[in-house]
Amino acid sequence: MAEAMKSIGYYTAFIGKWHMGPKGYFPIDQGFDQQFGVADAGEPGSYFAPFWEEDNNPYPDAPEGSYLTDRITDDTVNFIKNYDKEKPFLLNTFFYSVHTPSEGPKELAKKYIDKGLNGEYANFGGKVETVDKSVGRILK
């Protein structure tokens, strides 16, 4: 898709979960001009930084304890805000949520625990709400 869009003049960027091959098959190897947040694994070791093992972590600079969905959203919003090329762009953003592990933001997991859900389901609810809020931030 990226190669096709580039052929008609688009700049292309990919953010987030790729899960279509290891290094050498990443988005930038498949026609995308830029990529952010792409790792060899289809799921993170944790949704709280550090997200993956050191040699596979696309966000080694993430402050400890920061949340992966928020970082992907920040990258997406920053790309859109700072895009200054004359050509149109194709931007793909794929969140790792709501994949395992079941780790929602602590304040949102508590919200769902207070509503009567147990740990795994409360975390899932927090993860879904975080993705919903992220899509809202991107659209805004």
PDB file of C-alpha atoms in Angstrom:
ATOM      1  CA  MET A   1       0.000   0.000   0.000  1.00  0.00           C
ATOM      2  CA  ALA A   2       2.760   2.435   0.917  1.00  0.00           C
ATOM      3  CA  GLU A   3       4.584   1.750  -2.334  1.00  0.00           C
ATOM      4  CA  ALA A   4       1.376   2.383  -4.304  1.00  0.00           C
ATOM      5  CA  MET A   5       0.675   5.643  -2.460  1.00  0.00           C
ATOM      6  CA  LYS A   6       4.258   6.833  -2.914  1.00  0.00           C
ATOM      7  CA  SER A   7       3.932   6.206  -6.652  1.00  0.00           C
ATOM      8  CA  ILE A   8       1.153   8.820  -6.808  1.00  0.00           C
ATOM      9  CA  GLY A   9       3.047  11.378  -4.757  1.00  0.00           C
ATOM     10  CA  TYR A  10       2.247  10.633  -1.109  1.00  0.00           C
ATOM     11  CA  TYR A  11       4.645  10.736   1.819  1.00  0.00           C
ATOM     12  CA  THR A  12       4.070   7.650   3.964  1.00  0.00           C
ATOM     13  CA  ALA A  13       4.462   6.964   7.681  1.00  0.00           C
ATOM     14  CA  PHE A  14       3.670   4.005   9.922  1.00  0.00           C
ATOM     15  CA  ILE A  15       3.245   4.103  13.705  1.00  0.00           C
ATOM     16  CA  GLY A  16       2.776   1.187  16.080  1.00  0.00           C
ATOM     17  CA  LYS A  17       2.135  -2.522  15.733  1.00  0.00           C
ATOM     18  CA  TRP A  18       3.519  -4.018  12.539  1.00  0.00           C
ATOM     19  CA  HIS A  19       3.747  -7.758  13.334  1.00  0.00           C
ATOM     20  CA  MET A  20       4.487  -8.674   9.700  1.00  0.00           C
ATOM     21  CA  GLY A  21       8.087  -9.714  10.026  1.00  0.00           C
ATOM     22  CA  PRO A  22      11.298  -8.911  11.888  1.00  0.00           C
ATOM     23  CA  LYS A  23      13.862  -6.240  11.118  1.00  0.00           C
ATOM     24  CA  GLY A  24      14.456  -6.262   7.407  1.00  0.00           C
ATOM     25  CA  TYR A  25      10.701  -6.535   6.812  1.00  0.00           C
ATOM     26  CA  PHE A  26       9.623  -3.477   8.812  1.00  0.00           C
ATOM     27  CA  PRO A  27       7.439  -0.708   7.339  1.00  0.00           C
ATOM     28  CA  ILE A  28      10.454   1.240   6.076  1.00  0.00           C
ATOM     29  CA  ASP A  29      11.455  -1.897   4.157  1.00  0.00           C
ATOM     30  CA  GLN A  30       7.962  -2.084   2.639  1.00  0.00           C
ATOM     31  CA  GLY A  31       7.715   1.402   1.163  1.00  0.00           C
ATOM     32  CA  PHE A  32       7.004   3.608   4.177  1.00  0.00           C
ATOM     33  CA  ASP A  33       9.157   6.721   4.463  1.00  0.00           C
ATOM     34  CA  GLN A  34       9.089   6.803   8.282  1.00  0.00           C
ATOM     35  CA  GLN A  35       8.195   4.463  11.106  1.00  0.00           C
ATOM     36  CA  PHE A  36       7.733   4.897  14.853  1.00  0.00           C
ATOM     37  CA  GLY A  37       7.081   2.364  17.605  1.00  0.00           C
ATOM     38  CA  VAL A  38       7.723  -0.747  15.499  1.00  0.00           C
ATOM     39  CA  ALA A  39       9.152  -3.810  17.268  1.00  0.00           C
ATOM     40  CA  ASP A  40       9.914  -7.411  16.328  1.00  0.00           C
ATOM     41  CA  ALA A  41       7.232  -8.699  18.719  1.00  0.00           C
ATOM     42  CA  GLY A  42       3.501  -8.539  18.086  1.00  0.00           C
ATOM     43  CA  GLU A  43       2.896  -7.571  21.680  1.00  0.00           C
ATOM     44  CA  PRO A  44       4.920  -5.641  24.220  1.00  0.00           C
ATOM     45  CA  GLY A  45       6.345  -7.240  27.311  1.00  0.00           C
ATOM     46  CA  SER A  46       4.528  -4.518  29.210  1.00  0.00           C
ATOM     47  CA  TYR A  47       2.357  -1.520  28.379  1.00  0.00           C
ATOM     48  CA  PHE A  48       4.443   0.439  30.892  1.00  0.00           C
ATOM     49  CA  ALA A  49       7.955   1.541  29.902  1.00  0.00           C
ATOM     50  CA  PRO A  50      10.291  -0.061  29.302  1.00  0.00           C
ATOM     51  CA  PHE A  51       7.933  -1.821  26.898  1.00  0.00           C
ATOM     52  CA  TRP A  52      10.226  -4.472  25.397  1.00  0.00           C
ATOM     53  CA  GLU A  53      13.642  -5.941  25.988  1.00  0.00           C
ATOM     54  CA  GLU A  54      16.444  -3.451  25.388  1.00  0.00           C
ATOM     55  CA  ASP A  55      17.509  -4.832  21.989  1.00  0.00           C
ATOM     56  CA  ASN A  56      13.938  -4.761  20.607  1.00  0.00           C
ATOM     57  CA  ASN A  57      12.559  -1.576  22.184  1.00  0.00           C
ATOM     58  CA  PRO A  58      11.618   1.154  19.689  1.00  0.00           C
ATOM     59  CA  TYR A  59      11.180   3.587  22.601  1.00  0.00           C
ATOM     60  CA  PRO A  60      14.329   3.319  24.735  1.00  0.00           C
ATOM     61  CA  ASP A  61      13.864   6.985  25.705  1.00  0.00           C
ATOM     62  CA  ALA A  62      10.376   6.484  27.194  1.00  0.00           C
ATOM     63  CA  PRO A  63      10.233   7.556  30.832  1.00  0.00           C
ATOM     64  CA  GLU A  64       9.856   4.543  33.099  1.00  0.00           C
ATOM     65  CA  GLY A  65       6.205   3.826  33.756  1.00  0.00           C
ATOM     66  CA  SER A  66       4.860   5.802  30.769  1.00  0.00           C
ATOM     67  CA  TYR A  67       2.037   4.089  28.865  1.00  0.00           C
ATOM     68  CA  LEU A  68       2.593   2.662  25.368  1.00  0.00           C
ATOM     69  CA  THR A  69      -0.768   3.715  23.888  1.00  0.00           C
ATOM     70  CA  ASP A  70      -0.097   7.300  24.977  1.00  0.00           C
ATOM     71  CA  ARG A  71       3.339   7.245  23.329  1.00  0.00           C
ATOM     72  CA  ILE A  72       1.932   5.985  20.031  1.00  0.00           C
ATOM     73  CA  THR A  73      -0.750   8.664  20.212  1.00  0.00           C
ATOM     74  CA  ASP A  74       1.859  11.344  20.928  1.00  0.00           C
ATOM     75  CA  ASP A  75       3.882  10.204  17.902  1.00  0.00           C
ATOM     76  CA  THR A  76       0.780  10.314  15.703  1.00  0.00           C
ATOM     77  CA  VAL A  77      -0.330  13.758  16.888  1.00  0.00           C
ATOM     78  CA  ASN A  78       3.221  15.121  16.568  1.00  0.00           C
ATOM     79  CA  PHE A  79       3.540  13.757  13.038  1.00  0.00           C
ATOM     80  CA  ILE A  80       0.298  15.440  11.964  1.00  0.00           C
ATOM     81  CA  LYS A  81       1.086  18.752  13.721  1.00  0.00           C
ATOM     82  CA  ASN A  82       4.621  18.953  12.377  1.00  0.00           C
ATOM     83  CA  TYR A  83       4.059  17.678   8.847  1.00  0.00           C
ATOM     84  CA  ASP A  84       5.370  20.414   6.557  1.00  0.00           C
ATOM     85  CA  LYS A  85       5.820  18.813   3.155  1.00  0.00           C
ATOM     86  CA  GLU A  86       3.992  19.955   0.023  1.00  0.00           C
ATOM     87  CA  LYS A  87       2.742  16.460  -0.829  1.00  0.00           C
ATOM     88  CA  PRO A  88      -0.184  14.718   0.868  1.00  0.00           C
ATOM     89  CA  PHE A  89       0.525  11.985   3.389  1.00  0.00           C
ATOM     90  CA  LEU A  90      -0.621   8.487   4.232  1.00  0.00           C
ATOM     91  CA  LEU A  91      -0.348   7.784   7.949  1.00  0.00           C
ATOM     92  CA  ASN A  92      -1.101   4.375   9.446  1.00  0.00           C
ATOM     93  CA  THR A  93      -1.413   4.157  13.220  1.00  0.00           C
ATOM     94  CA  PHE A  94      -1.928   0.743  14.779  1.00  0.00           C
ATOM     95  CA  PHE A  95      -2.151   0.463  18.552  1.00  0.00           C
ATOM     96  CA  TYR A  96      -0.787  -2.569  20.382  1.00  0.00           C
ATOM     97  CA  SER A  97      -3.836  -2.359  22.637  1.00  0.00           C
ATOM     98  CA  VAL A  98      -5.978  -4.266  23.349  1.00  0.00           C
ATOM     99  CA  HIS A  99      -3.551  -7.150  22.976  1.00  0.00           C
ATOM    100  CA  THR A 100      -2.071  -8.922  25.987  1.00  0.00           C
ATOM    101  CA  PRO A 101      -0.674  -8.332  28.525  1.00  0.00           C
ATOM    102  CA  SER A 102      -3.754  -7.066  30.374  1.00  0.00           C
ATOM    103  CA  GLU A 103      -2.339  -3.820  31.751  1.00  0.00           C
ATOM    104  CA  GLY A 104      -4.554  -0.786  31.668  1.00  0.00           C
ATOM    105  CA  PRO A 105      -3.561   2.574  33.112  1.00  0.00           C
ATOM    106  CA  LYS A 106      -3.835   2.208  36.874  1.00  0.00           C
ATOM    107  CA  GLU A 107      -6.326   5.059  37.382  1.00  0.00           C
ATOM    108  CA  LEU A 108      -8.617   3.664  34.670  1.00  0.00           C
ATOM    109  CA  ALA A 109      -8.338   0.079  35.931  1.00  0.00           C
ATOM    110  CA  LYS A 110      -9.416   1.392  39.344  1.00  0.00           C
ATOM    111  CA  LYS A 111     -12.389   3.118  37.705  1.00  0.00           C
ATOM    112  CA  TYR A 112     -13.561  -0.214  36.309  1.00  0.00           C
ATOM    113  CA  ILE A 113     -12.826  -2.093  39.549  1.00  0.00           C
ATOM    114  CA  ASP A 114     -15.038   0.469  41.298  1.00  0.00           C
ATOM    115  CA  LYS A 115     -17.751  -0.400  38.740  1.00  0.00           C
ATOM    116  CA  GLY A 116     -17.548  -4.067  39.760  1.00  0.00           C
ATOM    117  CA  LEU A 117     -15.151  -5.607  37.233  1.00  0.00           C
ATOM    118  CA  ASN A 118     -12.328  -7.847  38.388  1.00  0.00           C
ATOM    119  CA  GLY A 119      -8.635  -7.268  37.604  1.00  0.00           C
ATOM    120  CA  GLU A 120      -8.270  -8.585  34.052  1.00  0.00           C
ATOM    121  CA  TYR A 121     -11.572  -7.112  32.878  1.00  0.00           C
ATOM    122  CA  ALA A 122     -10.942  -3.829  34.676  1.00  0.00           C
ATOM    123  CA  ASN A 123      -7.569  -3.570  32.937  1.00  0.00           C
ATOM    124  CA  PHE A 124      -9.175  -4.404  29.602  1.00  0.00           C
ATOM    125  CA  GLY A 125     -11.752  -1.645  30.130  1.00  0.00           C
ATOM    126  CA  GLY A 126      -8.958   0.805  30.901  1.00  0.00           C
ATOM    127  CA  LYS A 127      -7.080  -0.196  27.763  1.00  0.00           C
ATOM    128  CA  VAL A 128     -10.165   0.236  25.574  1.00  0.00           C
ATOM    129  CA  GLU A 129     -10.902   3.639  27.105  1.00  0.00           C
ATOM    130  CA  THR A 130      -7.299   4.711  26.515  1.00  0.00           C
ATOM    131  CA  VAL A 131      -7.544   3.776  22.820  1.00  0.00           C
ATOM    132  CA  ASP A 132     -10.869   5.662  22.570  1.00  0.00           C
ATOM    133  CA  LYS A 133      -9.302   8.764  24.109  1.00  0.00           C
ATOM    134  CA  SER A 134      -6.290   8.403  21.832  1.00  0.00           C
ATOM    135  CA  VAL A 135      -8.438   8.311  18.700  1.00  0.00           C
ATOM    136  CA  GLY A 136     -10.176  11.446  19.968  1.00  0.00           C
ATOM    137  CA  ARG A 137      -6.810  13.195  20.451  1.00  0.00           C
ATOM    138  CA  ILE A 138      -5.735  12.242  16.923  1.00  0.00           C
ATOM    139  CA  LEU A 139      -9.002  13.447  15.358  1.00  0.00           C
ATOM    140  CA  LYS A 140      -8.819  16.727  17.284  1.00  0.00           C
TER     141      LYS A 140
END
